[in-house]
Amino acid sequence: MIKEAIILAGGFGTRLKGLAKAIPKPMVDINGEPFLKHLLDYITKQGINKIVLSVGYRYEVIRNYFGKSFSDAELIYSIEDEPLGTGGAVKKSMNFIVNKDILVCNGDTFFKIDLHEFNKFHINKKSKLSVALKIIKQPDRYGVVEINKEQCIKSFLGKKQKKESLVN
């Protein structure tokens, strides 16, 4: 079972314009609470007990709000002094990870998934990396993903005008 997670929460929130001008994007208010709290609620209820928050822009806001733990999960902060990009942020956060199988997710995106089932899929496929995909209508805001009949990713396409497609 997946017990550790890295949450990428270091972006500037430039596309949110006025909503996130003074706070990190994951701290935008959703129904009276930061978006990140909703995400932490969801993943800790599925057994994640150690979370590395990869933070950068205004990280103090996140650290001051959540502190060192959330529910029964330990929170660790991997602080970027300068933007490292997604790959660099994950690589730096891996310094705090001990398990082989981990969850990596964005701190500004909610994707409802059963982590236990996702992990079983990952193990059964003997995969080094598994990506959760979702079918959505009007995927033009996202990169489209094509898979083969074995459920392996064939290609990542750019933003496409389609009626329905898989996105990650």
Short mmCIF file of C-alpha atoms in Angstrom, two decimals:
data_model
loop_
_atom_site.label_atom_id
_atom_site.label_comp_id
_atom_site.label_asym_id
_atom_site.label_seq_id
_atom_site.Cartn_x
_atom_site.Cartn_y
_atom_site.Cartn_z
CA MET A 1 0.00 0.00 0.00
CA ILE A 2 1.16 3.51 -0.79
CA LYS A 3 2.09 5.31 2.44
CA GLU A 4 4.07 8.32 1.21
CA ALA A 5 3.22 11.18 -1.12
CA ILE A 6 4.86 14.17 -2.73
CA ILE A 7 2.52 17.08 -3.38
CA LEU A 8 3.80 19.69 -5.80
CA ALA A 9 2.72 22.99 -4.25
CA GLY A 10 5.38 25.46 -5.37
CA GLY A 11 3.86 27.23 -8.36
CA PHE A 12 3.17 30.94 -8.72
CA GLY A 13 -0.49 30.64 -9.72
CA THR A 14 -0.06 32.98 -12.67
CA ARG A 15 -3.16 31.66 -14.49
CA LEU A 16 -5.36 32.37 -11.46
CA LYS A 17 -4.61 36.09 -11.73
CA GLY A 18 -6.26 37.89 -8.79
CA LEU A 19 -7.33 34.76 -6.88
CA ALA A 20 -3.82 33.81 -5.79
CA LYS A 21 -1.85 37.05 -5.92
CA ALA A 22 -0.74 36.98 -2.27
CA ILE A 23 -0.90 33.26 -1.55
CA PRO A 24 0.36 30.04 -3.13
CA LYS A 25 -2.11 28.51 -5.58
CA PRO A 26 -2.89 25.46 -3.36
CA MET A 27 -4.08 27.83 -0.63
CA VAL A 28 -6.91 29.33 -2.70
CA ASP A 29 -10.16 29.21 -0.72
CA ILE A 30 -12.64 26.48 -1.63
CA ASN A 31 -15.79 26.49 0.54
CA GLY A 32 -14.02 28.24 3.42
CA GLU A 33 -10.84 26.14 3.44
CA PRO A 34 -7.65 26.04 1.38
CA PHE A 35 -7.79 23.71 -1.62
CA LEU A 36 -4.74 21.88 -0.23
CA LYS A 37 -6.69 20.94 2.92
CA HIS A 38 -9.31 19.19 0.78
CA LEU A 39 -6.55 17.27 -1.03
CA LEU A 40 -4.81 16.33 2.23
CA ASP A 41 -8.13 15.15 3.70
CA TYR A 42 -8.70 12.91 0.71
CA ILE A 43 -5.28 11.26 0.55
CA THR A 44 -4.80 10.81 4.31
CA LYS A 45 -8.15 9.00 4.51
CA GLN A 46 -6.66 6.50 2.06
CA GLY A 47 -3.70 5.66 4.28
CA ILE A 48 -1.03 8.15 3.26
CA ASN A 49 0.88 8.91 6.46
CA LYS A 50 3.90 10.87 5.23
CA ILE A 51 3.58 13.81 2.87
CA VAL A 52 6.39 15.85 1.38
CA LEU A 53 5.10 19.24 0.32
CA SER A 54 7.29 20.55 -2.47
CA VAL A 55 6.94 24.28 -1.95
CA GLY A 56 8.44 27.48 -3.27
CA TYR A 57 6.49 30.70 -3.79
CA ARG A 58 5.22 32.05 -0.44
CA TYR A 59 5.76 28.62 1.15
CA GLU A 60 5.52 30.19 4.62
CA VAL A 61 1.76 30.56 4.11
CA ILE A 62 1.43 26.78 3.69
CA ARG A 63 3.85 25.91 6.50
CA ASN A 64 2.22 28.36 8.93
CA TYR A 65 -1.25 26.99 8.16
CA PHE A 66 -0.49 23.25 8.32
CA GLY A 67 2.61 22.95 10.51
CA LYS A 68 4.33 19.56 10.88
CA SER A 69 1.36 17.24 10.62
CA PHE A 70 -2.08 16.82 9.16
CA SER A 71 -4.51 14.31 10.62
CA ASP A 72 -2.23 11.34 11.33
CA ALA A 73 0.25 12.22 8.57
CA GLU A 74 3.69 13.73 8.98
CA LEU A 75 4.27 16.82 6.82
CA ILE A 76 7.76 17.56 5.52
CA TYR A 77 8.62 20.65 3.49
CA SER A 78 10.98 20.44 0.53
CA ILE A 79 11.64 24.12 -0.12
CA GLU A 80 12.75 25.35 -3.54
CA ASP A 81 14.98 28.41 -3.32
CA GLU A 82 14.42 28.90 -7.05
CA PRO A 83 11.88 27.25 -9.36
CA LEU A 84 13.07 23.74 -10.28
CA GLY A 85 10.21 22.69 -12.53
CA THR A 86 8.19 19.53 -11.98
CA GLY A 87 11.07 17.08 -12.43
CA GLY A 88 13.46 19.08 -10.27
CA ALA A 89 10.86 19.46 -7.53
CA VAL A 90 10.15 15.72 -7.47
CA LYS A 91 13.88 14.88 -7.47
CA LYS A 92 14.56 17.21 -4.55
CA SER A 93 11.55 15.87 -2.62
CA MET A 94 12.77 12.28 -3.08
CA ASN A 95 15.46 13.05 -0.47
CA PHE A 96 12.70 12.69 2.15
CA ILE A 97 11.12 9.49 0.77
CA VAL A 98 11.99 5.97 1.95
CA ASN A 99 9.46 3.72 0.20
CA LYS A 100 9.68 2.47 -3.38
CA ASP A 101 6.04 3.16 -4.27
CA ILE A 102 4.82 6.71 -3.70
CA LEU A 103 2.07 9.01 -4.89
CA VAL A 104 3.08 12.20 -6.69
CA CYS A 105 0.34 14.74 -7.32
CA ASN A 106 -0.22 18.40 -7.98
CA GLY A 107 -1.28 20.57 -5.07
CA ASP A 108 -3.77 22.45 -7.20
CA THR A 109 -5.62 19.54 -8.82
CA PHE A 110 -8.15 17.12 -7.40
CA PHE A 111 -8.51 13.78 -9.11
CA LYS A 112 -10.69 11.29 -7.26
CA ILE A 113 -8.97 7.92 -7.36
CA ASP A 114 -8.89 4.82 -5.16
CA LEU A 115 -5.19 4.68 -4.25
CA HIS A 116 -5.40 1.04 -3.18
CA GLU A 117 -6.81 -0.01 -6.58
CA PHE A 118 -4.36 2.25 -8.41
CA ASN A 119 -1.46 0.67 -6.53
CA LYS A 120 -2.75 -2.84 -7.33
CA PHE A 121 -2.88 -1.88 -11.02
CA HIS A 122 0.69 -0.55 -10.79
CA ILE A 123 1.97 -3.75 -9.16
CA ASN A 124 0.09 -6.07 -11.54
CA LYS A 125 1.53 -4.25 -14.56
CA LYS A 126 5.04 -4.47 -13.03
CA SER A 127 5.41 -0.85 -13.98
CA LYS A 128 8.15 1.53 -12.94
CA LEU A 129 5.74 4.45 -13.21
CA SER A 130 1.96 4.58 -13.42
CA VAL A 131 -0.08 7.63 -14.38
CA ALA A 132 -3.72 8.02 -13.38
CA LEU A 133 -5.86 8.92 -16.38
CA LYS A 134 -9.41 10.16 -16.65
CA ILE A 135 -11.84 10.40 -19.53
CA ILE A 136 -13.21 13.90 -19.85
CA LYS A 137 -15.39 15.70 -22.32
CA GLN A 138 -13.81 18.68 -24.07
CA PRO A 139 -10.16 17.93 -23.19
CA ASP A 140 -8.88 20.98 -25.08
CA ARG A 141 -7.50 22.51 -21.84
CA TYR A 142 -5.34 19.46 -21.19
CA GLY A 143 -2.80 17.31 -22.96
CA VAL A 144 -4.49 14.25 -24.44
CA VAL A 145 -3.10 10.79 -23.66
CA GLU A 146 -3.27 7.77 -25.95
CA ILE A 147 -3.01 4.24 -24.57
CA ASN A 148 -2.70 0.84 -26.22
CA LYS A 149 -4.80 -2.27 -25.58
CA GLU A 150 -2.48 -3.30 -22.68
CA GLN A 151 -3.31 0.02 -20.98
CA CYS A 152 0.21 1.35 -21.52
CA ILE A 153 0.69 4.96 -22.53
CA LYS A 154 1.44 5.20 -26.23
CA SER A 155 1.81 8.96 -26.46
CA PHE A 156 1.17 12.30 -24.84
CA LEU A 157 -0.38 14.66 -27.34
CA GLY A 158 -0.76 18.38 -27.03
CA LYS A 159 -4.02 20.11 -26.33
CA LYS A 160 -6.47 18.73 -28.88
CA GLN A 161 -10.00 19.60 -29.89
CA LYS A 162 -11.84 16.34 -29.27
CA LYS A 163 -15.25 15.48 -27.89
CA GLU A 164 -13.88 13.09 -25.28
CA SER A 165 -10.42 11.84 -24.39
CA LEU A 166 -8.09 10.57 -21.69
CA VAL A 167 -6.06 13.17 -19.79
CA ASN A 168 -3.60 12.82 -16.92
#
